[in-house]
CSV table of N, CA and C in Angstrom, one decimal:
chain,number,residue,atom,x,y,z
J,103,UNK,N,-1.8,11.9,1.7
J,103,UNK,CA,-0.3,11.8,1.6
J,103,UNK,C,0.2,10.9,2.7
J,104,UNK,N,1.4,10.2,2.6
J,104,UNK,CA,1.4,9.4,3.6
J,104,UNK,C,3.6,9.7,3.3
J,105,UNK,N,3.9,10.0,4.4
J,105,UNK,CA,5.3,10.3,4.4
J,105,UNK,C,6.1,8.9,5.3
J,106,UNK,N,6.8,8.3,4.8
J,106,UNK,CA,7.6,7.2,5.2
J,106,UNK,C,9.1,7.4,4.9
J,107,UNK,N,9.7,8.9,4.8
J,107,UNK,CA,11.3,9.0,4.6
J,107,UNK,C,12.0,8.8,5.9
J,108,UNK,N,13.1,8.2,5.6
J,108,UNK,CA,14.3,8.2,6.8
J,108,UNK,C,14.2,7.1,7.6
J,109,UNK,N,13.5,6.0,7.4
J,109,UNK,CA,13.6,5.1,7.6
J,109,UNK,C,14.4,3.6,7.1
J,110,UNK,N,14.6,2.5,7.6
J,110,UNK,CA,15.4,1.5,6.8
J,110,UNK,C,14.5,0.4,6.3
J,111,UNK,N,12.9,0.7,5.6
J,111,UNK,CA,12.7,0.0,4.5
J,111,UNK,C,13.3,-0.7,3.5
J,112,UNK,N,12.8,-1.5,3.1
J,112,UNK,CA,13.7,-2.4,2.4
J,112,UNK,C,12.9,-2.5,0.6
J,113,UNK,N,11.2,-3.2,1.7
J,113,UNK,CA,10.5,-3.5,0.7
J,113,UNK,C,9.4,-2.7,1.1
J,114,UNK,N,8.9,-2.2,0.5
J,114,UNK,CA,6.9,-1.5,0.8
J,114,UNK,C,5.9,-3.2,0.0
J,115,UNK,N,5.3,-3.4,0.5
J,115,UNK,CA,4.1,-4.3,-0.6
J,115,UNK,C,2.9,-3.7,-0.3
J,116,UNK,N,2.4,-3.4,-1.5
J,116,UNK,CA,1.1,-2.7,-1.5
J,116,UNK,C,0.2,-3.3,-0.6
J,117,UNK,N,-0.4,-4.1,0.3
J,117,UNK,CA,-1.0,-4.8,1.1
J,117,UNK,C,-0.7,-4.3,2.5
J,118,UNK,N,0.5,-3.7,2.6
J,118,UNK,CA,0.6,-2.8,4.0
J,118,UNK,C,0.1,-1.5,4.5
J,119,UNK,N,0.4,-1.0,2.8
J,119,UNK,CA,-0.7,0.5,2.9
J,119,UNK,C,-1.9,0.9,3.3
J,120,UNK,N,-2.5,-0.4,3.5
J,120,UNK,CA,-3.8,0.1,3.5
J,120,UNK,C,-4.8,0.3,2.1
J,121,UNK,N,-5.5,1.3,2.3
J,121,UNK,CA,-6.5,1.6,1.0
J,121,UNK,C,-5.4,2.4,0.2
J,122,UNK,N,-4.9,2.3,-0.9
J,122,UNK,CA,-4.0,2.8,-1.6
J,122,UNK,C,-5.0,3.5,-2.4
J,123,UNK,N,-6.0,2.8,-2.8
J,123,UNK,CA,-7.1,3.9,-3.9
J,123,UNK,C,-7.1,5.6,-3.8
J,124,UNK,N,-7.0,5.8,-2.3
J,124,UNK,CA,-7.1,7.2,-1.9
J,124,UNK,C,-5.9,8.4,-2.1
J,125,UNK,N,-4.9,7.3,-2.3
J,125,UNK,CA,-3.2,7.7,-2.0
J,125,UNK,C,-3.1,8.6,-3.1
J,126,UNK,N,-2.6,9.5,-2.8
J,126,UNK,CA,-2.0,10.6,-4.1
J,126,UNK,C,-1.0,11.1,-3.7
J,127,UNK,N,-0.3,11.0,-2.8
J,127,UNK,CA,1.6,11.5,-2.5
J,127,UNK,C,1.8,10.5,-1.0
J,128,UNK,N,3.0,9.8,-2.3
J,128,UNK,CA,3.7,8.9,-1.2
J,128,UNK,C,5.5,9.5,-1.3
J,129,UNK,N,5.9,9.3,0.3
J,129,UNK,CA,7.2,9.6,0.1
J,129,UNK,C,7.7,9.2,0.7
J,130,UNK,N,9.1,8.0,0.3
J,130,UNK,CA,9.9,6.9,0.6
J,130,UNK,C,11.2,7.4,0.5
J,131,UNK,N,11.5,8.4,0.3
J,131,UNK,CA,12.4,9.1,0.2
J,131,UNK,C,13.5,8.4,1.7
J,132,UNK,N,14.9,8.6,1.3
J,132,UNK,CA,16.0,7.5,1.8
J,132,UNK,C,15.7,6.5,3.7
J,133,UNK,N,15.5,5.6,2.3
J,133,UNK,CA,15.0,4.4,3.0
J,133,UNK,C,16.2,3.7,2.3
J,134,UNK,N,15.8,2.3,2.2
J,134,UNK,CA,17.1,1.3,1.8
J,134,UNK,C,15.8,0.2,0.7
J,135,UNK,N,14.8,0.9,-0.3
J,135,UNK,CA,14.3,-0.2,-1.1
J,135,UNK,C,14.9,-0.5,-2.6
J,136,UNK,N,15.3,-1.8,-2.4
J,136,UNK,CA,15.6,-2.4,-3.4
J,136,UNK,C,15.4,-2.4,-4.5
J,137,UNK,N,13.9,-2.5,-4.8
J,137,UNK,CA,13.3,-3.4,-5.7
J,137,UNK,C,12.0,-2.1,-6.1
J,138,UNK,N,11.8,-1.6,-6.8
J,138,UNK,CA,10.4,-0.9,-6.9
J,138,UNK,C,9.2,-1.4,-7.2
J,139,UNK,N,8.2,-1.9,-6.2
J,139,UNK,CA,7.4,-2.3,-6.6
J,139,UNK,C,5.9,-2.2,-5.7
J,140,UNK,N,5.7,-0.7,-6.7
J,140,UNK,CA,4.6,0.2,-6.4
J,140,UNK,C,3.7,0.4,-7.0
J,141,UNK,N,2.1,0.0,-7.5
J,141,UNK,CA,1.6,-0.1,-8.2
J,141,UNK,C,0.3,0.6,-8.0
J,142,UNK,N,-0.1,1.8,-7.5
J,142,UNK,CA,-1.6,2.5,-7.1
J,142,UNK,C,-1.6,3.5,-8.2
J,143,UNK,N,-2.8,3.1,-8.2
J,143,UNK,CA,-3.6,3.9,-9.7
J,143,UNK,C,-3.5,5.3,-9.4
J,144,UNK,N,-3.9,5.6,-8.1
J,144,UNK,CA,-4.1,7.3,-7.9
J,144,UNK,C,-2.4,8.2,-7.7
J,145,UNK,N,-2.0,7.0,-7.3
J,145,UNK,CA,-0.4,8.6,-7.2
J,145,UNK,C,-0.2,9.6,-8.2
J,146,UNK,N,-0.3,10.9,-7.8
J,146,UNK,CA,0.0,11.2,-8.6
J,146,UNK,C,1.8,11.6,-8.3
J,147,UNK,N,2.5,11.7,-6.9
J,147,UNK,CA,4.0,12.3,-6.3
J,147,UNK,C,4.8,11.2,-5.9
J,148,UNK,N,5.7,10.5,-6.5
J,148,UNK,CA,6.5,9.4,-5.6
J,148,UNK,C,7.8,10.2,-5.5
J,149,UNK,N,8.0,10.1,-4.4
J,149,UNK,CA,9.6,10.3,-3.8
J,149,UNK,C,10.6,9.4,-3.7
J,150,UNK,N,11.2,8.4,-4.4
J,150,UNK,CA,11.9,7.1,-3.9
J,150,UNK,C,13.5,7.7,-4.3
J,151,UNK,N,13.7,8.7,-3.8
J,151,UNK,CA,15.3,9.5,-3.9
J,151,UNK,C,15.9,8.9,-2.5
J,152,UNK,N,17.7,8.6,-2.9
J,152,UNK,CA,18.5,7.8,-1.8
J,152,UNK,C,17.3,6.7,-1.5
J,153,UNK,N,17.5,5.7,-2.5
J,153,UNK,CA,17.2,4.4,-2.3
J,153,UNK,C,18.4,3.9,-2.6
J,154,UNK,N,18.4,2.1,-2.8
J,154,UNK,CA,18.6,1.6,-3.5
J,154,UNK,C,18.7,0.7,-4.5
J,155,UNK,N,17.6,1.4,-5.2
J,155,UNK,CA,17.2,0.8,-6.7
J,155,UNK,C,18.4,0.4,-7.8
J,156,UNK,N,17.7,-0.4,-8.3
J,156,UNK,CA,18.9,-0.8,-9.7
J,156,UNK,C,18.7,-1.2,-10.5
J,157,UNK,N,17.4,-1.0,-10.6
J,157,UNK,CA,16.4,-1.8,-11.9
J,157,UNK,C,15.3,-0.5,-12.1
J,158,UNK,N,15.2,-0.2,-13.8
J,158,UNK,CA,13.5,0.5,-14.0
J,158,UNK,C,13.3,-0.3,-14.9
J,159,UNK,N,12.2,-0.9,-15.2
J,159,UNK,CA,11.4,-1.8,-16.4
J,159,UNK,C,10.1,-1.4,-16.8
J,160,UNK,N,9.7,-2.1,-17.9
J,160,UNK,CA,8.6,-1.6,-18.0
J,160,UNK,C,7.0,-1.8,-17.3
J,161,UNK,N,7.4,-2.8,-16.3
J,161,UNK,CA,6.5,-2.8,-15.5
J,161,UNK,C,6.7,-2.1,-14.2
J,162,UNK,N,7.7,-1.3,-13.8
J,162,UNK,CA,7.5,-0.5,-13.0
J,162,UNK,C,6.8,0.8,-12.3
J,163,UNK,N,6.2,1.1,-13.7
J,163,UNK,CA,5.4,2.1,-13.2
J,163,UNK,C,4.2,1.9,-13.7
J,164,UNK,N,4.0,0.8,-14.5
J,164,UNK,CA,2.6,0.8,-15.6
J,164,UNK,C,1.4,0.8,-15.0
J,165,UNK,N,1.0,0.6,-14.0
J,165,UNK,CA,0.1,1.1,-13.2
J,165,UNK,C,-0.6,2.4,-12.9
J,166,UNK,N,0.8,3.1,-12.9
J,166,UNK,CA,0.5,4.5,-12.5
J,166,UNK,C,0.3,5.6,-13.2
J,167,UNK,N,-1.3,5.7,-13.8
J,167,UNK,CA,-1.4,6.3,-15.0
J,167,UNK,C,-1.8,8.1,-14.5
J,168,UNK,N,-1.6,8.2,-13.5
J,168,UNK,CA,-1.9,9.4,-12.6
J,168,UNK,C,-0.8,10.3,-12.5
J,169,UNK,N,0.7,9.6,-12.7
J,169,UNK,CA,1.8,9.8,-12.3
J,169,UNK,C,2.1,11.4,-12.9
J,170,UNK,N,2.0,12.3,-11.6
J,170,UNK,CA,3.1,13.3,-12.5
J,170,UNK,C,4.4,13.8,-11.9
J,171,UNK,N,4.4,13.3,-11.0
J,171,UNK,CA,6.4,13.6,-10.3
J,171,UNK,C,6.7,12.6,-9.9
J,172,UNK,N,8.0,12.1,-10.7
J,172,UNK,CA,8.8,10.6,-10.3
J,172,UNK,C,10.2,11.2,-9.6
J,173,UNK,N,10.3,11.3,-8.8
J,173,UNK,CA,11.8,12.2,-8.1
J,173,UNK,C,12.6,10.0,-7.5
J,174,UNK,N,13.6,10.2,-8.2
J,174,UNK,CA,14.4,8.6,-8.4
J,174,UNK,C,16.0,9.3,-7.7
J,175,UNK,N,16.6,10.2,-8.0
J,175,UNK,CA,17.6,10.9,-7.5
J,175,UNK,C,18.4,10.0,-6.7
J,176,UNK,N,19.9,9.6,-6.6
J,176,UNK,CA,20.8,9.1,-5.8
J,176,UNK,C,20.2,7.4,-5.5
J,177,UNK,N,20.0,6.9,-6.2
J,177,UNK,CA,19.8,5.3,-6.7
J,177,UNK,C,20.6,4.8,-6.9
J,178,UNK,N,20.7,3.2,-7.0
J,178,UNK,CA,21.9,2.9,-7.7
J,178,UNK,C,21.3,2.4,-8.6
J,179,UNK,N,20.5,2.6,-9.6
J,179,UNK,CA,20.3,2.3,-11.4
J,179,UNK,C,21.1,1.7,-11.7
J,180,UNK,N,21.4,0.6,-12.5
J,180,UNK,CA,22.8,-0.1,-13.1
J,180,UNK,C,21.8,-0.3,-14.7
J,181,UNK,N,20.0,-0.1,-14.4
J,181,UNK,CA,19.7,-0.7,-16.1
J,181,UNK,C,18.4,0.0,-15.9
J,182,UNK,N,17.8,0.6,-16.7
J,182,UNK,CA,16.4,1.1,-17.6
J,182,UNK,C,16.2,0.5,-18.5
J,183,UNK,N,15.2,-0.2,-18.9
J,183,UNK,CA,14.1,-1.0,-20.2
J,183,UNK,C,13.1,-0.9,-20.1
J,184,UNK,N,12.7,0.3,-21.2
J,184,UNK,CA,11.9,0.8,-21.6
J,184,UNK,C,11.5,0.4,-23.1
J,185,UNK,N,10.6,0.3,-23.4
J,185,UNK,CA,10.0,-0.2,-24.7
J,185,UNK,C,9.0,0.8,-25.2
């Protein structure tokens, strides 16, 4: 698990984390990220509530085929495209 809330993130890039392979609960919970773009195979918990996001697409999560709690809460979403 690796907890990073309440800070003023912006962007996470996978290349900062470290070994992401091992990662199974990340939580970014109110930070200030933009843009979501988080791609580890093993998560199975993302926390990215009080961000601010504005975009979901279909490559946002397609990576994460482990995923089983997406908590998004207090975002600013303006579009979802989903296919």
């Amino acid at each position: 698990s690796l907890y990073l809330e309440q800070n003023i993130f912006d962007l996470i890039e996978i290349d900062s984390l470290g070994n992401s392979k091992i990662l199974r609960n990340l939580d970014l919970n109110r930070n200030r990220i933009r843009k979501i773009e988080i791609n580890f195979d093993e998560i199975e918990f993302l926390n990215l509530n009080f961000n601010y996001s504005t975009k979901i697409d279909d490559s946002t999560f397609q990576n994460m085929v482990k995923l089983k709690r997406l908590h998004i809460n207090e975002n600013r979403i303006e579009s979802i495209s989903l296919k």
